[in-house]
């Protein structure tokens, strides 16, 4: 009996031990799961720490500022597989209109010497080249005088020099047009123009003569330039912008009035001032839609006005970058951007005039509410909120009228040529030089915008 009792006791102990082992195994599994979870959280925290350290280092670097010549690293893009060319594009090179034909044939077989008979075109090959440079043509005109026995005076013919030469210059209009084309359109320095005409056409021009040629051509084409200003003022939509320009080492501004369409116009004028008086001078009796940025010189225009959304979106982006952790700023910026995206999305469906008016009223009211949200408070969004309220009627004119664009990119692109010239030459040296540069730029940029060859158009006008 005693042995049975001990066996029973041992079995009880074994069961207790087995229960304890099962409990410890379950606890071990739970601890392993918690350990794995903590390891994952630890790795995530390490990753966040690394990102925060990189962000702090980036901000400290931005505070210190990088040199002006340092450019940001470009993000490397994954190399995409080359797309297969479309069937309609998988053709040979376009052939030019032949100006001369040369036929190549043989009469006997080059192998056996037998006379060849018949014939057809085996293949064609075009060679595009230029003729040898032609020396300049110097025409010496002799005006002969003859004696009148009745009047007792010498008489000579009155020669019509129009279309041949300007004024008392010795340079013909074709060479003048070439020099101006090289100077204005190709932006070739005066010294290089001298080398070009000397090496290709065997004519020597001084630097002063080249400057005089540009001034004479500008004076001759002045009526055409003034006609461009009248055309721009008669356009239903005009874009205006300004950029810096230096005259004799002093800062001034080059103003641009640009229009689009088949009769596109690019009109430039230099003024030392950047005030609203210059804008009023250029606009004159203009009564259409003016498209501009938010510079206050354009506030004096009382007609229909469309402000550039690209400038506003850029300022909104900079505001969001300045306050990335401020949820109110981010939400407000996204709300204003939503107005522009909503307008562009709905306009893509070609709405009716009534639908355009309803969309305009809805966007106008939402923009007003967004402006009132922070215009009277000390908040980072206050400057842009006040801008919304100040230009409420000038933000959505492109919604009401299909011919009005939402941005001022046309004027920005029109000023690009002058900006490049300013960076190359540094500006002009005198008021006459500024007037000549702006007048010629107006004509040549207008001819380019209309799809004409500027050189041929210059010759035609001269």
mmCIF file of N, CA and C in Angstrom, residues 180-249:
data_model
loop_
_atom_site.group_PDB
_atom_site.id
_atom_site.type_symbol
_atom_site.label_atom_id
_atom_site.label_comp_id
_atom_site.label_asym_id
_atom_site.label_seq_id
_atom_site.Cartn_x
_atom_site.Cartn_y
_atom_site.Cartn_z
ATOM 1 N N UNK A 180 23.068 92.574 -88.371
ATOM 2 C CA UNK A 180 22.074 92.713 -87.295
ATOM 3 C C UNK A 180 21.549 91.350 -86.876
ATOM 4 N N UNK A 181 21.364 90.451 -87.823
ATOM 5 C CA UNK A 181 20.905 89.097 -87.499
ATOM 6 C C UNK A 181 21.924 88.377 -86.619
ATOM 7 N N UNK A 182 23.199 88.491 -86.960
ATOM 8 C CA UNK A 182 24.237 87.869 -86.144
ATOM 9 C C UNK A 182 24.272 88.475 -84.747
ATOM 10 N N UNK A 183 24.073 89.770 -84.673
ATOM 11 C CA UNK A 183 24.178 90.467 -83.386
ATOM 12 C C UNK A 183 22.970 90.214 -82.497
ATOM 13 N N UNK A 184 21.745 90.267 -83.058
ATOM 14 C CA UNK A 184 20.526 90.203 -82.258
ATOM 15 C C UNK A 184 20.019 88.782 -82.051
ATOM 16 N N UNK A 185 19.943 88.015 -83.109
ATOM 17 C CA UNK A 185 19.329 86.689 -83.019
ATOM 18 C C UNK A 185 20.343 85.658 -82.528
ATOM 19 N N UNK A 186 21.530 85.635 -83.138
ATOM 20 C CA UNK A 186 22.540 84.646 -82.749
ATOM 21 C C UNK A 186 23.405 85.115 -81.591
ATOM 22 N N UNK A 187 23.253 86.382 -81.182
ATOM 23 C CA UNK A 187 23.976 86.954 -80.035
ATOM 24 C C UNK A 187 25.498 86.801 -80.180
ATOM 25 N N UNK A 188 25.990 87.099 -81.369
ATOM 26 C CA UNK A 188 27.420 86.989 -81.644
ATOM 27 C C UNK A 188 28.110 88.291 -81.205
ATOM 28 N N UNK A 189 29.213 88.228 -80.474
ATOM 29 C CA UNK A 189 29.937 89.440 -80.093
ATOM 30 C C UNK A 189 30.456 90.190 -81.320
ATOM 31 N N UNK A 190 30.691 91.480 -81.147
ATOM 32 C CA UNK A 190 31.114 92.327 -82.268
ATOM 33 C C UNK A 190 32.438 91.840 -82.839
ATOM 34 N N UNK A 191 33.377 91.442 -81.975
ATOM 35 C CA UNK A 191 34.673 90.979 -82.471
ATOM 36 C C UNK A 191 34.522 89.724 -83.336
ATOM 37 N N UNK A 192 33.604 88.838 -82.961
ATOM 38 C CA UNK A 192 33.396 87.620 -83.741
ATOM 39 C C UNK A 192 32.714 87.943 -85.069
ATOM 40 N N UNK A 193 31.827 88.944 -85.062
ATOM 41 C CA UNK A 193 31.208 89.372 -86.326
ATOM 42 C C UNK A 193 32.279 89.895 -87.279
ATOM 43 N N UNK A 194 33.229 90.650 -86.752
ATOM 44 C CA UNK A 194 34.337 91.124 -87.583
ATOM 45 C C UNK A 194 35.085 89.957 -88.217
ATOM 46 N N UNK A 195 35.395 88.946 -87.416
ATOM 47 C CA UNK A 195 36.115 87.794 -87.946
ATOM 48 C C UNK A 195 35.277 87.038 -88.974
ATOM 49 N N UNK A 196 33.994 86.938 -88.732
ATOM 50 C CA UNK A 196 33.122 86.180 -89.632
ATOM 51 C C UNK A 196 33.066 86.824 -91.020
ATOM 52 N N UNK A 197 32.748 88.121 -91.074
ATOM 53 C CA UNK A 197 32.609 88.764 -92.386
ATOM 54 C C UNK A 197 33.955 88.896 -93.076
ATOM 55 N N UNK A 198 35.039 88.972 -92.295
ATOM 56 C CA UNK A 198 36.360 89.083 -92.911
ATOM 57 C C UNK A 198 36.799 87.746 -93.508
ATOM 58 N N UNK A 199 36.524 86.638 -92.821
ATOM 59 C CA UNK A 199 36.986 85.332 -93.291
ATOM 60 C C UNK A 199 36.090 84.757 -94.378
ATOM 61 N N UNK A 200 34.783 85.003 -94.306
ATOM 62 C CA UNK A 200 33.874 84.417 -95.286
ATOM 63 C C UNK A 200 33.600 85.324 -96.472
ATOM 64 N N UNK A 201 33.568 86.628 -96.252
ATOM 65 C CA UNK A 201 33.174 87.544 -97.327
ATOM 66 C C UNK A 201 34.243 88.575 -97.670
ATOM 67 N N UNK A 202 35.398 88.476 -97.033
ATOM 68 C CA UNK A 202 36.531 89.348 -97.334
ATOM 69 C C UNK A 202 36.179 90.840 -97.252
ATOM 70 N N UNK A 203 35.481 91.220 -96.198
ATOM 71 C CA UNK A 203 35.174 92.635 -95.979
ATOM 72 C C UNK A 203 35.556 92.977 -94.543
ATOM 73 N N UNK A 204 36.184 94.124 -94.365
ATOM 74 C CA UNK A 204 36.628 94.554 -93.050
ATOM 75 C C UNK A 204 35.666 95.611 -92.509
ATOM 76 N N UNK A 205 35.135 95.335 -91.323
ATOM 77 C CA UNK A 205 34.233 96.272 -90.641
ATOM 78 C C UNK A 205 34.820 96.596 -89.276
ATOM 79 N N UNK A 206 34.799 97.856 -88.915
ATOM 80 C CA UNK A 206 35.273 98.254 -87.596
ATOM 81 C C UNK A 206 34.160 98.042 -86.568
ATOM 82 N N UNK A 207 34.525 98.062 -85.294
ATOM 83 C CA UNK A 207 33.519 97.899 -84.248
ATOM 84 C C UNK A 207 32.511 99.042 -84.260
ATOM 85 N N UNK A 208 32.997 100.244 -84.477
ATOM 86 C CA UNK A 208 32.077 101.381 -84.558
ATOM 87 C C UNK A 208 31.132 101.272 -85.742
ATOM 88 N N UNK A 209 31.619 100.723 -86.843
ATOM 89 C CA UNK A 209 30.775 100.581 -88.025
ATOM 90 C C UNK A 209 29.662 99.559 -87.778
ATOM 91 N N UNK A 210 29.990 98.491 -87.062
ATOM 92 C CA UNK A 210 28.971 97.492 -86.743
ATOM 93 C C UNK A 210 27.905 98.087 -85.826
ATOM 94 N N UNK A 211 28.320 98.874 -84.827
ATOM 95 C CA UNK A 211 27.343 99.545 -83.960
ATOM 96 C C UNK A 211 26.499 100.537 -84.751
ATOM 97 N N UNK A 212 27.128 101.247 -85.692
ATOM 98 C CA UNK A 212 26.398 102.204 -86.522
ATOM 99 C C UNK A 212 25.385 101.484 -87.423
ATOM 100 N N UNK A 213 25.742 100.299 -87.908
ATOM 101 C CA UNK A 213 24.812 99.523 -88.739
ATOM 102 C C UNK A 213 23.560 99.171 -87.944
ATOM 103 N N UNK A 214 23.741 98.710 -86.714
ATOM 104 C CA UNK A 214 22.583 98.368 -85.879
ATOM 105 C C UNK A 214 21.710 99.590 -85.625
ATOM 106 N N UNK A 215 22.339 100.732 -85.391
ATOM 107 C CA UNK A 215 21.563 101.939 -85.119
ATOM 108 C C UNK A 215 20.816 102.406 -86.369
ATOM 109 N N UNK A 216 21.448 102.335 -87.550
ATOM 110 C CA UNK A 216 20.790 102.757 -88.789
ATOM 111 C C UNK A 216 19.592 101.854 -89.114
ATOM 112 N N UNK A 217 19.787 100.539 -88.932
ATOM 113 C CA UNK A 217 18.686 99.613 -89.195
ATOM 114 C C UNK A 217 17.536 99.860 -88.230
ATOM 115 N N UNK A 218 17.862 100.146 -86.977
ATOM 116 C CA UNK A 218 16.818 100.424 -85.994
ATOM 117 C C UNK A 218 16.017 101.669 -86.366
ATOM 118 N N UNK A 219 16.713 102.719 -86.797
ATOM 119 C CA UNK A 219 16.009 103.931 -87.199
ATOM 120 C C UNK A 219 15.161 103.705 -88.448
ATOM 121 N N UNK A 220 15.670 102.903 -89.374
ATOM 122 C CA UNK A 220 14.915 102.636 -90.603
ATOM 123 C C UNK A 220 13.650 101.831 -90.321
ATOM 124 N N UNK A 221 13.715 100.916 -89.365
ATOM 125 C CA UNK A 221 12.574 100.058 -89.059
ATOM 126 C C UNK A 221 11.725 100.579 -87.907
ATOM 127 N N UNK A 222 11.958 101.813 -87.471
ATOM 128 C CA UNK A 222 11.201 102.361 -86.349
ATOM 129 C C UNK A 222 9.689 102.384 -86.599
ATOM 130 N N UNK A 223 9.203 102.780 -87.803
ATOM 131 C CA UNK A 223 7.744 102.740 -88.018
ATOM 132 C C UNK A 223 7.151 101.348 -87.839
ATOM 133 N N UNK A 224 7.880 100.323 -88.273
ATOM 134 C CA UNK A 224 7.381 98.950 -88.093
ATOM 135 C C UNK A 224 7.309 98.591 -86.616
ATOM 136 N N UNK A 225 8.262 99.063 -85.817
ATOM 137 C CA UNK A 225 8.233 98.798 -84.380
ATOM 138 C C UNK A 225 7.064 99.479 -83.694
ATOM 139 N N UNK A 226 6.778 100.733 -84.066
ATOM 140 C CA UNK A 226 5.636 101.426 -83.477
ATOM 141 C C UNK A 226 4.320 100.760 -83.890
ATOM 142 N N UNK A 227 4.285 100.200 -85.080
ATOM 143 C CA UNK A 227 3.092 99.474 -85.508
ATOM 144 C C UNK A 227 2.876 98.232 -84.640
ATOM 145 N N UNK A 228 3.969 97.602 -84.200
ATOM 146 C CA UNK A 228 3.843 96.449 -83.315
ATOM 147 C C UNK A 228 3.187 96.839 -81.997
ATOM 148 N N UNK A 229 3.545 98.008 -81.458
ATOM 149 C CA UNK A 229 2.933 98.455 -80.208
ATOM 150 C C UNK A 229 1.436 98.666 -80.387
ATOM 151 N N UNK A 230 1.029 99.233 -81.524
ATOM 152 C CA UNK A 230 -0.394 99.424 -81.788
ATOM 153 C C UNK A 230 -1.116 98.082 -81.901
ATOM 154 N N UNK A 231 -0.471 97.091 -82.522
ATOM 155 C CA UNK A 231 -1.078 95.766 -82.630
ATOM 156 C C UNK A 231 -1.232 95.118 -81.257
ATOM 157 N N UNK A 232 -0.237 95.280 -80.399
ATOM 158 C CA UNK A 232 -0.323 94.693 -79.061
ATOM 159 C C UNK A 232 -1.454 95.324 -78.261
ATOM 160 N N UNK A 233 -1.617 96.632 -78.371
ATOM 161 C CA UNK A 233 -2.688 97.304 -77.633
ATOM 162 C C UNK A 233 -4.069 96.926 -78.155
ATOM 163 N N UNK A 234 -4.149 96.521 -79.415
ATOM 164 C CA UNK A 234 -5.440 96.123 -79.992
ATOM 165 C C UNK A 234 -5.765 94.661 -79.738
ATOM 166 N N UNK A 235 -4.855 93.915 -79.124
ATOM 167 C CA UNK A 235 -5.082 92.489 -78.889
ATOM 168 C C UNK A 235 -6.052 92.289 -77.729
ATOM 169 N N UNK A 236 -6.858 91.210 -77.748
ATOM 170 C CA UNK A 236 -7.783 90.970 -76.624
ATOM 171 C C UNK A 236 -7.078 90.549 -75.338
ATOM 172 N N UNK A 237 -5.871 89.960 -75.459
ATOM 173 C CA UNK A 237 -5.112 89.530 -74.281
ATOM 174 C C UNK A 237 -3.666 89.980 -74.463
ATOM 175 N N UNK A 238 -3.098 90.567 -73.433
ATOM 176 C CA UNK A 238 -1.701 91.003 -73.477
ATOM 177 C C UNK A 238 -1.007 90.576 -72.190
ATOM 178 N N UNK A 239 0.215 90.098 -72.324
ATOM 179 C CA UNK A 239 1.037 89.700 -71.180
ATOM 180 C C UNK A 239 2.102 90.772 -70.950
ATOM 181 N N UNK A 240 2.403 91.042 -69.689
ATOM 182 C CA UNK A 240 3.409 92.064 -69.379
ATOM 183 C C UNK A 240 4.311 91.571 -68.259
ATOM 184 N N UNK A 241 5.605 91.905 -68.405
ATOM 185 C CA UNK A 241 6.578 91.543 -67.387
ATOM 186 C C UNK A 241 7.790 92.451 -67.557
ATOM 187 N N UNK A 242 8.692 92.416 -66.598
ATOM 188 C CA UNK A 242 9.881 93.254 -66.648
ATOM 189 C C UNK A 242 11.063 92.491 -66.066
ATOM 190 N N UNK A 243 12.260 92.881 -66.475
ATOM 191 C CA UNK A 243 13.478 92.274 -65.960
ATOM 192 C C UNK A 243 14.557 93.336 -65.898
ATOM 193 N N UNK A 244 15.613 93.039 -65.166
ATOM 194 C CA UNK A 244 16.686 94.013 -65.012
ATOM 195 C C UNK A 244 17.495 94.201 -66.289
ATOM 196 N N UNK A 245 17.977 95.423 -66.486
ATOM 197 C CA UNK A 245 18.853 95.751 -67.609
ATOM 198 C C UNK A 245 19.768 96.892 -67.185
ATOM 199 N N UNK A 246 21.052 96.792 -67.546
ATOM 200 C CA UNK A 246 22.022 97.807 -67.137
ATOM 201 C C UNK A 246 22.387 98.692 -68.317
ATOM 202 N N UNK A 247 22.382 99.986 -68.047
ATOM 203 C CA UNK A 247 22.766 100.970 -69.060
ATOM 204 C C UNK A 247 23.893 101.826 -68.494
ATOM 205 N N UNK A 248 25.068 101.719 -69.121
ATOM 206 C CA UNK A 248 26.250 102.460 -68.697
ATOM 207 C C UNK A 248 26.567 102.188 -67.215
ATOM 208 N N UNK A 249 26.416 100.922 -66.806
ATOM 209 C CA UNK A 249 26.746 100.539 -65.441
ATOM 210 C C UNK A 249 25.678 100.824 -64.419
#
